[in-house]
Amino acid sequence: MSFNSEARNCRVLANPNKLVELKIAGRYRMIPVWATELSFEVRPGQKFDARAWKYWKPVLLLLNEVAKKEKLKINWVRVHSHFGHKGDVPHAMGWWDHEINAMFLCHFDKETMLHEVGHALSSGYHGDPWAKQASRLYLKYLKGKEQKDAMIQLAHYLSGRRVYKTLYGEKAPRAPEIQSLWKGLDPG
Ligand SMILES: [Zn+2]
Ligand SMILES: [Zn+2]
């Protein structure tokens, strides 16, 4: 290794948020160093706004940890940005593709990501197996208010209400309606 490339590596190590150019799914994209060090490939959506990386960082670092602990093989994860979007984002907050072992994330919260990991570890869409996995993941990987809110979100699904009742011995409170996290979000 030459002196120059060593020096370059040192600089990269010093700033994990630095953007580097990388060929992803056949196209050159700019992604932060930390996103190149995960067990899965991170694929920013078309027209991804680099200011969104800071919102994705904690979610993708946790996903990396979860994939390792749950022995889940993920090929790649698509992430979105929708700064300045008017009205509702016209697609799901996240989904999991069982055939290609890939995750799509629009909502940059840990709950959405764990909801999708729940799908990856179960089958039958939002049935009981999914609700059991999702609640187990929320209890294991979330804390405090984040955990409580996620458990309440389970009440959107009949399966989730059953799991909640079993765990807490009482009916789940009504889950608040979900708003897109991108609505009115300041890119900072
Ligand atoms: Zn989206
Ligand atoms: Zn789902």
JSON list of N, CA, C and O in Angstrom, two decimals, residues 31-87:
[
{"chain": "A", "resi": 31, "resn": "ILE", "atom": "N", "xyz": [-22.46, 7.85, -1.75]},
{"chain": "A", "resi": 31, "resn": "ILE", "atom": "CA", "xyz": [-23.01, 7.40, -0.47]},
{"chain": "A", "resi": 31, "resn": "ILE", "atom": "C", "xyz": [-21.99, 7.60, 0.64]},
{"chain": "A", "resi": 31, "resn": "ILE", "atom": "O", "xyz": [-20.78, 7.60, 0.40]},
{"chain": "A", "resi": 32, "resn": "PRO", "atom": "N", "xyz": [-22.47, 7.81, 1.87]},
{"chain": "A", "resi": 32, "resn": "PRO", "atom": "CA", "xyz": [-21.52, 8.06, 2.96]},
{"chain": "A", "resi": 32, "resn": "PRO", "atom": "C", "xyz": [-20.71, 6.79, 3.31]},
{"chain": "A", "resi": 32, "resn": "PRO", "atom": "O", "xyz": [-21.20, 5.68, 3.12]},
{"chain": "A", "resi": 33, "resn": "VAL", "atom": "N", "xyz": [-19.52, 7.02, 3.81]},
{"chain": "A", "resi": 33, "resn": "VAL", "atom": "CA", "xyz": [-18.63, 5.91, 4.14]},
{"chain": "A", "resi": 33, "resn": "VAL", "atom": "C", "xyz": [-19.31, 4.90, 5.06]},
{"chain": "A", "resi": 33, "resn": "VAL", "atom": "O", "xyz": [-19.23, 3.68, 4.85]},
{"chain": "A", "resi": 34, "resn": "TRP", "atom": "N", "xyz": [-20.04, 5.39, 6.09]},
{"chain": "A", "resi": 34, "resn": "TRP", "atom": "CA", "xyz": [-20.66, 4.45, 7.04]},
{"chain": "A", "resi": 34, "resn": "TRP", "atom": "C", "xyz": [-21.61, 3.49, 6.33]},
{"chain": "A", "resi": 34, "resn": "TRP", "atom": "O", "xyz": [-21.75, 2.33, 6.74]},
{"chain": "A", "resi": 35, "resn": "ALA", "atom": "N", "xyz": [-22.27, 3.96, 5.24]},
{"chain": "A", "resi": 35, "resn": "ALA", "atom": "CA", "xyz": [-23.23, 3.11, 4.53]},
{"chain": "A", "resi": 35, "resn": "ALA", "atom": "C", "xyz": [-22.55, 2.06, 3.66]},
{"chain": "A", "resi": 35, "resn": "ALA", "atom": "O", "xyz": [-23.20, 1.15, 3.17]},
{"chain": "A", "resi": 36, "resn": "THR", "atom": "N", "xyz": [-21.23, 2.22, 3.46]},
{"chain": "A", "resi": 36, "resn": "THR", "atom": "CA", "xyz": [-20.50, 1.21, 2.68]},
{"chain": "A", "resi": 36, "resn": "THR", "atom": "C", "xyz": [-19.97, 0.09, 3.58]},
{"chain": "A", "resi": 36, "resn": "THR", "atom": "O", "xyz": [-19.42, -0.87, 3.09]},
{"chain": "A", "resi": 37, "resn": "GLU", "atom": "N", "xyz": [-20.14, 0.25, 4.88]},
{"chain": "A", "resi": 37, "resn": "GLU", "atom": "CA", "xyz": [-19.54, -0.70, 5.83]},
{"chain": "A", "resi": 37, "resn": "GLU", "atom": "C", "xyz": [-20.58, -1.63, 6.45]},
{"chain": "A", "resi": 37, "resn": "GLU", "atom": "O", "xyz": [-20.33, -2.27, 7.46]},
{"chain": "A", "resi": 38, "resn": "LEU", "atom": "N", "xyz": [-21.78, -1.69, 5.86]},
{"chain": "A", "resi": 38, "resn": "LEU", "atom": "CA", "xyz": [-22.85, -2.52, 6.40]},
{"chain": "A", "resi": 38, "resn": "LEU", "atom": "C", "xyz": [-22.86, -3.88, 5.71]},
{"chain": "A", "resi": 38, "resn": "LEU", "atom": "O", "xyz": [-22.23, -4.05, 4.66]},
{"chain": "A", "resi": 39, "resn": "SER", "atom": "N", "xyz": [-23.57, -4.83, 6.28]},
{"chain": "A", "resi": 39, "resn": "SER", "atom": "CA", "xyz": [-23.58, -6.19, 5.72]},
{"chain": "A", "resi": 39, "resn": "SER", "atom": "C", "xyz": [-24.47, -6.28, 4.48]},
{"chain": "A", "resi": 39, "resn": "SER", "atom": "O", "xyz": [-24.50, -7.30, 3.81]},
{"chain": "A", "resi": 40, "resn": "PHE", "atom": "N", "xyz": [-25.23, -5.22, 4.18]},
{"chain": "A", "resi": 40, "resn": "PHE", "atom": "CA", "xyz": [-26.08, -5.18, 2.99]},
{"chain": "A", "resi": 40, "resn": "PHE", "atom": "C", "xyz": [-25.71, -3.93, 2.18]},
{"chain": "A", "resi": 40, "resn": "PHE", "atom": "O", "xyz": [-25.13, -2.99, 2.71]},
{"chain": "A", "resi": 41, "resn": "GLU", "atom": "N", "xyz": [-26.09, -3.95, 0.90]},
{"chain": "A", "resi": 41, "resn": "GLU", "atom": "CA", "xyz": [-25.84, -2.77, 0.06]},
{"chain": "A", "resi": 41, "resn": "GLU", "atom": "C", "xyz": [-26.95, -1.74, 0.30]},
{"chain": "A", "resi": 41, "resn": "GLU", "atom": "O", "xyz": [-28.12, -2.12, 0.39]},
{"chain": "A", "resi": 42, "resn": "VAL", "atom": "N", "xyz": [-26.57, -0.49, 0.42]},
{"chain": "A", "resi": 42, "resn": "VAL", "atom": "CA", "xyz": [-27.56, 0.59, 0.57]},
{"chain": "A", "resi": 42, "resn": "VAL", "atom": "C", "xyz": [-27.75, 1.24, -0.80]},
{"chain": "A", "resi": 42, "resn": "VAL", "atom": "O", "xyz": [-26.78, 1.67, -1.42]},
{"chain": "A", "resi": 43, "resn": "ARG", "atom": "N", "xyz": [-29.00, 1.26, -1.27]},
{"chain": "A", "resi": 43, "resn": "ARG", "atom": "CA", "xyz": [-29.30, 1.84, -2.58]},
{"chain": "A", "resi": 43, "resn": "ARG", "atom": "C", "xyz": [-30.20, 3.06, -2.43]},
{"chain": "A", "resi": 43, "resn": "ARG", "atom": "O", "xyz": [-31.41, 2.91, -2.20]},
{"chain": "A", "resi": 44, "resn": "PRO", "atom": "N", "xyz": [-29.63, 4.26, -2.54]},
{"chain": "A", "resi": 44, "resn": "PRO", "atom": "CA", "xyz": [-30.48, 5.44, -2.46]},
{"chain": "A", "resi": 44, "resn": "PRO", "atom": "C", "xyz": [-31.41, 5.49, -3.67]},
{"chain": "A", "resi": 44, "resn": "PRO", "atom": "O", "xyz": [-31.02, 5.11, -4.78]},
{"chain": "A", "resi": 45, "resn": "GLY", "atom": "N", "xyz": [-32.65, 5.92, -3.45]},
{"chain": "A", "resi": 45, "resn": "GLY", "atom": "CA", "xyz": [-33.61, 6.03, -4.55]},
{"chain": "A", "resi": 45, "resn": "GLY", "atom": "C", "xyz": [-33.16, 7.07, -5.56]},
{"chain": "A", "resi": 45, "resn": "GLY", "atom": "O", "xyz": [-32.24, 7.85, -5.31]},
{"chain": "A", "resi": 46, "resn": "GLN", "atom": "N", "xyz": [-33.81, 7.07, -6.72]},
{"chain": "A", "resi": 46, "resn": "GLN", "atom": "CA", "xyz": [-33.49, 8.07, -7.74]},
{"chain": "A", "resi": 46, "resn": "GLN", "atom": "C", "xyz": [-33.71, 9.46, -7.15]},
{"chain": "A", "resi": 46, "resn": "GLN", "atom": "O", "xyz": [-34.65, 9.66, -6.40]},
{"chain": "A", "resi": 47, "resn": "LYS", "atom": "N", "xyz": [-32.87, 10.41, -7.51]},
{"chain": "A", "resi": 47, "resn": "LYS", "atom": "CA", "xyz": [-32.97, 11.78, -7.02]},
{"chain": "A", "resi": 47, "resn": "LYS", "atom": "C", "xyz": [-32.89, 11.86, -5.50]},
{"chain": "A", "resi": 47, "resn": "LYS", "atom": "O", "xyz": [-33.51, 12.72, -4.88]},
{"chain": "A", "resi": 48, "resn": "PHE", "atom": "N", "xyz": [-32.18, 10.92, -4.88]},
{"chain": "A", "resi": 48, "resn": "PHE", "atom": "CA", "xyz": [-32.01, 10.95, -3.43]},
{"chain": "A", "resi": 48, "resn": "PHE", "atom": "C", "xyz": [-31.26, 12.22, -3.04]},
{"chain": "A", "resi": 48, "resn": "PHE", "atom": "O", "xyz": [-30.25, 12.57, -3.64]},
{"chain": "A", "resi": 49, "resn": "ASP", "atom": "N", "xyz": [-31.77, 12.90, -2.03]},
{"chain": "A", "resi": 49, "resn": "ASP", "atom": "CA", "xyz": [-31.17, 14.14, -1.54]},
{"chain": "A", "resi": 49, "resn": "ASP", "atom": "C", "xyz": [-30.16, 13.79, -0.43]},
{"chain": "A", "resi": 49, "resn": "ASP", "atom": "O", "xyz": [-30.54, 13.22, 0.59]},
{"chain": "A", "resi": 50, "resn": "ALA", "atom": "N", "xyz": [-28.90, 14.14, -0.63]},
{"chain": "A", "resi": 50, "resn": "ALA", "atom": "CA", "xyz": [-27.84, 13.76, 0.31]},
{"chain": "A", "resi": 50, "resn": "ALA", "atom": "C", "xyz": [-28.10, 14.28, 1.73]},
{"chain": "A", "resi": 50, "resn": "ALA", "atom": "O", "xyz": [-27.58, 13.73, 2.70]},
{"chain": "A", "resi": 51, "resn": "ARG", "atom": "N", "xyz": [-28.93, 15.32, 1.85]},
{"chain": "A", "resi": 51, "resn": "ARG", "atom": "CA", "xyz": [-29.22, 15.83, 3.20]},
{"chain": "A", "resi": 51, "resn": "ARG", "atom": "C", "xyz": [-30.06, 14.85, 4.01]},
{"chain": "A", "resi": 51, "resn": "ARG", "atom": "O", "xyz": [-30.23, 15.00, 5.22]},
{"chain": "A", "resi": 52, "resn": "ALA", "atom": "N", "xyz": [-30.57, 13.81, 3.34]},
{"chain": "A", "resi": 52, "resn": "ALA", "atom": "CA", "xyz": [-31.40, 12.82, 4.06]},
{"chain": "A", "resi": 52, "resn": "ALA", "atom": "C", "xyz": [-30.56, 11.74, 4.74]},
{"chain": "A", "resi": 52, "resn": "ALA", "atom": "O", "xyz": [-31.08, 11.00, 5.58]},
{"chain": "A", "resi": 53, "resn": "TRP", "atom": "N", "xyz": [-29.27, 11.66, 4.43]},
{"chain": "A", "resi": 53, "resn": "TRP", "atom": "CA", "xyz": [-28.46, 10.59, 5.02]},
{"chain": "A", "resi": 53, "resn": "TRP", "atom": "C", "xyz": [-28.49, 10.62, 6.53]},
{"chain": "A", "resi": 53, "resn": "TRP", "atom": "O", "xyz": [-28.48, 9.59, 7.20]},
{"chain": "A", "resi": 54, "resn": "LYS", "atom": "N", "xyz": [-28.53, 11.84, 7.10]},
{"chain": "A", "resi": 54, "resn": "LYS", "atom": "CA", "xyz": [-28.47, 11.93, 8.57]},
{"chain": "A", "resi": 54, "resn": "LYS", "atom": "C", "xyz": [-29.71, 11.30, 9.21]},
{"chain": "A", "resi": 54, "resn": "LYS", "atom": "O", "xyz": [-29.65, 10.79, 10.32]},
{"chain": "A", "resi": 55, "resn": "TYR", "atom": "N", "xyz": [-30.83, 11.32, 8.49]},
{"chain": "A", "resi": 55, "resn": "TYR", "atom": "CA", "xyz": [-32.04, 10.68, 9.02]},
{"chain": "A", "resi": 55, "resn": "TYR", "atom": "C", "xyz": [-31.95, 9.15, 8.92]},
{"chain": "A", "resi": 55, "resn": "TYR", "atom": "O", "xyz": [-32.53, 8.43, 9.72]},
{"chain": "A", "resi": 56, "resn": "TRP", "atom": "N", "xyz": [-31.25, 8.70, 7.89]},
{"chain": "A", "resi": 56, "resn": "TRP", "atom": "CA", "xyz": [-31.16, 7.24, 7.67]},
{"chain": "A", "resi": 56, "resn": "TRP", "atom": "C", "xyz": [-30.09, 6.56, 8.51]},
{"chain": "A", "resi": 56, "resn": "TRP", "atom": "O", "xyz": [-30.16, 5.36, 8.75]},
{"chain": "A", "resi": 57, "resn": "LYS", "atom": "N", "xyz": [-29.11, 7.32, 8.94]},
{"chain": "A", "resi": 57, "resn": "LYS", "atom": "CA", "xyz": [-27.96, 6.70, 9.61]},
{"chain": "A", "resi": 57, "resn": "LYS", "atom": "C", "xyz": [-28.35, 5.83, 10.83]},
{"chain": "A", "resi": 57, "resn": "LYS", "atom": "O", "xyz": [-27.99, 4.65, 10.86]},
{"chain": "A", "resi": 58, "resn": "PRO", "atom": "N", "xyz": [-29.09, 6.38, 11.81]},
{"chain": "A", "resi": 58, "resn": "PRO", "atom": "CA", "xyz": [-29.38, 5.53, 12.98]},
{"chain": "A", "resi": 58, "resn": "PRO", "atom": "C", "xyz": [-30.21, 4.30, 12.63]},
{"chain": "A", "resi": 58, "resn": "PRO", "atom": "O", "xyz": [-30.03, 3.23, 13.23]},
{"chain": "A", "resi": 59, "resn": "VAL", "atom": "N", "xyz": [-31.11, 4.44, 11.64]},
{"chain": "A", "resi": 59, "resn": "VAL", "atom": "CA", "xyz": [-31.99, 3.32, 11.26]},
{"chain": "A", "resi": 59, "resn": "VAL", "atom": "C", "xyz": [-31.20, 2.21, 10.58]},
{"chain": "A", "resi": 59, "resn": "VAL", "atom": "O", "xyz": [-31.36, 1.02, 10.89]},
{"chain": "A", "resi": 60, "resn": "LEU", "atom": "N", "xyz": [-30.29, 2.59, 9.68]},
{"chain": "A", "resi": 60, "resn": "LEU", "atom": "CA", "xyz": [-29.53, 1.58, 8.94]},
{"chain": "A", "resi": 60, "resn": "LEU", "atom": "C", "xyz": [-28.45, 0.94, 9.80]},
{"chain": "A", "resi": 60, "resn": "LEU", "atom": "O", "xyz": [-28.15, -0.24, 9.65]},
{"chain": "A", "resi": 61, "resn": "LEU", "atom": "N", "xyz": [-27.88, 1.71, 10.74]},
{"chain": "A", "resi": 61, "resn": "LEU", "atom": "CA", "xyz": [-26.90, 1.11, 11.66]},
{"chain": "A", "resi": 61, "resn": "LEU", "atom": "C", "xyz": [-27.60, 0.09, 12.55]},
{"chain": "A", "resi": 61, "resn": "LEU", "atom": "O", "xyz": [-27.07, -0.99, 12.81]},
{"chain": "A", "resi": 62, "resn": "LEU", "atom": "N", "xyz": [-28.83, 0.42, 13.00]},
{"chain": "A", "resi": 62, "resn": "LEU", "atom": "CA", "xyz": [-29.57, -0.55, 13.81]},
{"chain": "A", "resi": 62, "resn": "LEU", "atom": "C", "xyz": [-29.94, -1.77, 12.97]},
{"chain": "A", "resi": 62, "resn": "LEU", "atom": "O", "xyz": [-29.82, -2.91, 13.44]},
{"chain": "A", "resi": 63, "resn": "LEU", "atom": "N", "xyz": [-30.36, -1.55, 11.73]},
{"chain": "A", "resi": 63, "resn": "LEU", "atom": "CA", "xyz": [-30.71, -2.68, 10.86]},
{"chain": "A", "resi": 63, "resn": "LEU", "atom": "C", "xyz": [-29.52, -3.62, 10.68]},
{"chain": "A", "resi": 63, "resn": "LEU", "atom": "O", "xyz": [-29.67, -4.85, 10.68]},
{"chain": "A", "resi": 64, "resn": "ASN", "atom": "N", "xyz": [-28.34, -3.05, 10.56]},
{"chain": "A", "resi": 64, "resn": "ASN", "atom": "CA", "xyz": [-27.12, -3.86, 10.44]},
{"chain": "A", "resi": 64, "resn": "ASN", "atom": "C", "xyz": [-26.93, -4.75, 11.66]},
{"chain": "A", "resi": 64, "resn": "ASN", "atom": "O", "xyz": [-26.62, -5.94, 11.54]},
{"chain": "A", "resi": 65, "resn": "GLU", "atom": "N", "xyz": [-27.17, -4.17, 12.83]},
{"chain": "A", "resi": 65, "resn": "GLU", "atom": "CA", "xyz": [-27.05, -4.92, 14.09]},
{"chain": "A", "resi": 65, "resn": "GLU", "atom": "C", "xyz": [-28.14, -6.01, 14.19]},
{"chain": "A", "resi": 65, "resn": "GLU", "atom": "O", "xyz": [-27.86, -7.15, 14.55]},
{"chain": "A", "resi": 66, "resn": "VAL", "atom": "N", "xyz": [-29.37, -5.63, 13.81]},
{"chain": "A", "resi": 66, "resn": "VAL", "atom": "CA", "xyz": [-30.49, -6.56, 13.88]},
{"chain": "A", "resi": 66, "resn": "VAL", "atom": "C", "xyz": [-30.26, -7.74, 12.92]},
{"chain": "A", "resi": 66, "resn": "VAL", "atom": "O", "xyz": [-30.47, -8.90, 13.29]},
{"chain": "A", "resi": 67, "resn": "ALA", "atom": "N", "xyz": [-29.81, -7.46, 11.70]},
{"chain": "A", "resi": 67, "resn": "ALA", "atom": "CA", "xyz": [-29.58, -8.51, 10.71]},
{"chain": "A", "resi": 67, "resn": "ALA", "atom": "C", "xyz": [-28.57, -9.52, 11.25]},
{"chain": "A", "resi": 67, "resn": "ALA", "atom": "O", "xyz": [-28.75, -10.73, 11.10]},
{"chain": "A", "resi": 68, "resn": "LYS", "atom": "N", "xyz": [-27.55, -9.00, 11.91]},
{"chain": "A", "resi": 68, "resn": "LYS", "atom": "CA", "xyz": [-26.51, -9.87, 12.47]},
{"chain": "A", "resi": 68, "resn": "LYS", "atom": "C", "xyz": [-27.09, -10.73, 13.59]},
{"chain": "A", "resi": 68, "resn": "LYS", "atom": "O", "xyz": [-26.95, -11.94, 13.60]},
{"chain": "A", "resi": 69, "resn": "LYS", "atom": "N", "xyz": [-27.77, -10.09, 14.53]},
{"chain": "A", "resi": 69, "resn": "LYS", "atom": "CA", "xyz": [-28.29, -10.80, 15.69]},
{"chain": "A", "resi": 69, "resn": "LYS", "atom": "C", "xyz": [-29.41, -11.78, 15.32]},
{"chain": "A", "resi": 69, "resn": "LYS", "atom": "O", "xyz": [-29.55, -12.84, 15.94]},
{"chain": "A", "resi": 70, "resn": "GLU", "atom": "N", "xyz": [-30.22, -11.43, 14.33]},
{"chain": "A", "resi": 70, "resn": "GLU", "atom": "CA", "xyz": [-31.35, -12.28, 13.94]},
{"chain": "A", "resi": 70, "resn": "GLU", "atom": "C", "xyz": [-30.97, -13.24, 12.81]},
{"chain": "A", "resi": 70, "resn": "GLU", "atom": "O", "xyz": [-31.81, -13.96, 12.29]},
{"chain": "A", "resi": 71, "resn": "LYS", "atom": "N", "xyz": [-29.69, -13.21, 12.42]},
{"chain": "A", "resi": 71, "resn": "LYS", "atom": "CA", "xyz": [-29.19, -14.06, 11.33]},
{"chain": "A", "resi": 71, "resn": "LYS", "atom": "C", "xyz": [-30.04, -13.93, 10.07]},
{"chain": "A", "resi": 71, "resn": "LYS", "atom": "O", "xyz": [-30.45, -14.90, 9.44]},
{"chain": "A", "resi": 72, "resn": "LEU", "atom": "N", "xyz": [-30.32, -12.67, 9.71]},
{"chain": "A", "resi": 72, "resn": "LEU", "atom": "CA", "xyz": [-31.13, -12.37, 8.54]},
{"chain": "A", "resi": 72, "resn": "LEU", "atom": "C", "xyz": [-30.23, -11.92, 7.40]},
{"chain": "A", "resi": 72, "resn": "LEU", "atom": "O", "xyz": [-29.43, -10.99, 7.56]},
{"chain": "A", "resi": 73, "resn": "LYS", "atom": "N", "xyz": [-30.36, -12.59, 6.27]},
{"chain": "A", "resi": 73, "resn": "LYS", "atom": "CA", "xyz": [-29.56, -12.21, 5.09]},
{"chain": "A", "resi": 73, "resn": "LYS", "atom": "C", "xyz": [-30.34, -11.17, 4.29]},
{"chain": "A", "resi": 73, "resn": "LYS", "atom": "O", "xyz": [-31.44, -11.42, 3.82]},
{"chain": "A", "resi": 74, "resn": "ILE", "atom": "N", "xyz": [-29.76, -9.98, 4.18]},
{"chain": "A", "resi": 74, "resn": "ILE", "atom": "CA", "xyz": [-30.38, -8.91, 3.39]},
{"chain": "A", "resi": 74, "resn": "ILE", "atom": "C", "xyz": [-29.44, -8.58, 2.24]},
{"chain": "A", "resi": 74, "resn": "ILE", "atom": "O", "xyz": [-28.26, -8.32, 2.47]},
{"chain": "A", "resi": 75, "resn": "ASN", "atom": "N", "xyz": [-29.94, -8.62, 1.03]},
{"chain": "A", "resi": 75, "resn": "ASN", "atom": "CA", "xyz": [-29.07, -8.29, -0.11]},
{"chain": "A", "resi": 75, "resn": "ASN", "atom": "C", "xyz": [-28.87, -6.79, -0.23]},
{"chain": "A", "resi": 75, "resn": "ASN", "atom": "O", "xyz": [-27.75, -6.32, -0.35]},
{"chain": "A", "resi": 76, "resn": "TRP", "atom": "N", "xyz": [-29.97, -6.05, -0.24]},
{"chain": "A", "resi": 76, "resn": "TRP", "atom": "CA", "xyz": [-29.84, -4.60, -0.33]},
{"chain": "A", "resi": 76, "resn": "TRP", "atom": "C", "xyz": [-31.05, -3.91, 0.27]},
{"chain": "A", "resi": 76, "resn": "TRP", "atom": "O", "xyz": [-32.11, -4.53, 0.45]},
{"chain": "A", "resi": 77, "resn": "VAL", "atom": "N", "xyz": [-30.87, -2.64, 0.58]},
{"chain": "A", "resi": 77, "resn": "VAL", "atom": "CA", "xyz": [-31.93, -1.82, 1.17]},
{"chain": "A", "resi": 77, "resn": "VAL", "atom": "C", "xyz": [-32.05, -0.53, 0.36]},
{"chain": "A", "resi": 77, "resn": "VAL", "atom": "O", "xyz": [-31.07, 0.19, 0.20]},
{"chain": "A", "resi": 78, "resn": "ARG", "atom": "N", "xyz": [-33.23, -0.28, -0.16]},
{"chain": "A", "resi": 78, "resn": "ARG", "atom": "CA", "xyz": [-33.50, 0.97, -0.89]},
{"chain": "A", "resi": 78, "resn": "ARG", "atom": "C", "xyz": [-34.02, 2.00, 0.10]},
{"chain": "A", "resi": 78, "resn": "ARG", "atom": "O", "xyz": [-34.91, 1.70, 0.90]},
{"chain": "A", "resi": 79, "resn": "VAL", "atom": "N", "xyz": [-33.44, 3.19, 0.09]},
{"chain": "A", "resi": 79, "resn": "VAL", "atom": "CA", "xyz": [-33.94, 4.26, 0.96]},
{"chain": "A", "resi": 79, "resn": "VAL", "atom": "C", "xyz": [-34.37, 5.47, 0.13]},
{"chain": "A", "resi": 79, "resn": "VAL", "atom": "O", "xyz": [-33.80, 5.74, -0.93]},
{"chain": "A", "resi": 80, "resn": "HIS", "atom": "N", "xyz": [-35.37, 6.17, 0.62]},
{"chain": "A", "resi": 80, "resn": "HIS", "atom": "CA", "xyz": [-35.95, 7.32, -0.09]},
{"chain": "A", "resi": 80, "resn": "HIS", "atom": "C", "xyz": [-35.61, 8.64, 0.58]},
{"chain": "A", "resi": 80, "resn": "HIS", "atom": "O", "xyz": [-35.23, 8.67, 1.75]},
{"chain": "A", "resi": 81, "resn": "SER", "atom": "N", "xyz": [-35.85, 9.71, -0.16]},
{"chain": "A", "resi": 81, "resn": "SER", "atom": "CA", "xyz": [-35.93, 11.05, 0.43]},
{"chain": "A", "resi": 81, "resn": "SER", "atom": "C", "xyz": [-37.06, 11.79, -0.28]},
{"chain": "A", "resi": 81, "resn": "SER", "atom": "O", "xyz": [-37.25, 11.61, -1.49]},
{"chain": "A", "resi": 82, "resn": "HIS", "atom": "N", "xyz": [-37.84, 12.55, 0.47]},
{"chain": "A", "resi": 82, "resn": "HIS", "atom": "CA", "xyz": [-38.98, 13.28, -0.12]},
{"chain": "A", "resi": 82, "resn": "HIS", "atom": "C", "xyz": [-39.11, 14.67, 0.49]},
{"chain": "A", "resi": 82, "resn": "HIS", "atom": "O", "xyz": [-40.21, 15.08, 0.86]},
{"chain": "A", "resi": 83, "resn": "PHE", "atom": "N", "xyz": [-37.99, 15.38, 0.62]},
{"chain": "A", "resi": 83, "resn": "PHE", "atom": "CA", "xyz": [-38.08, 16.75, 1.16]},
{"chain": "A", "resi": 83, "resn": "PHE", "atom": "C", "xyz": [-39.01, 17.58, 0.27]},
{"chain": "A", "resi": 83, "resn": "PHE", "atom": "O", "xyz": [-38.97, 17.48, -0.97]},
{"chain": "A", "resi": 84, "resn": "GLY", "atom": "N", "xyz": [-39.82, 18.40, 0.90]},
{"chain": "A", "resi": 84, "resn": "GLY", "atom": "CA", "xyz": [-40.68, 19.32, 0.16]},
{"chain": "A", "resi": 84, "resn": "GLY", "atom": "C", "xyz": [-41.85, 18.65, -0.53]},
{"chain": "A", "resi": 84, "resn": "GLY", "atom": "O", "xyz": [-42.51, 19.26, -1.36]},
{"chain": "A", "resi": 85, "resn": "HIS", "atom": "N", "xyz": [-42.11, 17.39, -0.18]},
{"chain": "A", "resi": 85, "resn": "HIS", "atom": "CA", "xyz": [-43.22, 16.70, -0.81]},
{"chain": "A", "resi": 85, "resn": "HIS", "atom": "C", "xyz": [-44.55, 17.27, -0.34]},
{"chain": "A", "resi": 85, "resn": "HIS", "atom": "O", "xyz": [-44.76, 17.46, 0.85]},
{"chain": "A", "resi": 86, "resn": "LYS", "atom": "N", "xyz": [-45.42, 17.56, -1.30]},
{"chain": "A", "resi": 86, "resn": "LYS", "atom": "CA", "xyz": [-46.75, 18.09, -0.94]},
{"chain": "A", "resi": 86, "resn": "LYS", "atom": "C", "xyz": [-47.72, 16.92, -0.83]},
{"chain": "A", "resi": 86, "resn": "LYS", "atom": "O", "xyz": [-47.71, 16.04, -1.67]},
{"chain": "A", "resi": 87, "resn": "GLY", "atom": "N", "xyz": [-48.51, 16.95, 0.21]},
{"chain": "A", "resi": 87, "resn": "GLY", "atom": "CA", "xyz": [-49.53, 15.89, 0.37]},
{"chain": "A", "resi": 87, "resn": "GLY", "atom": "C", "xyz": [-48.90, 14.59, 0.81]},
{"chain": "A", "resi": 87, "resn": "GLY", "atom": "O", "xyz": [-47.83, 14.59, 1.42]}
]
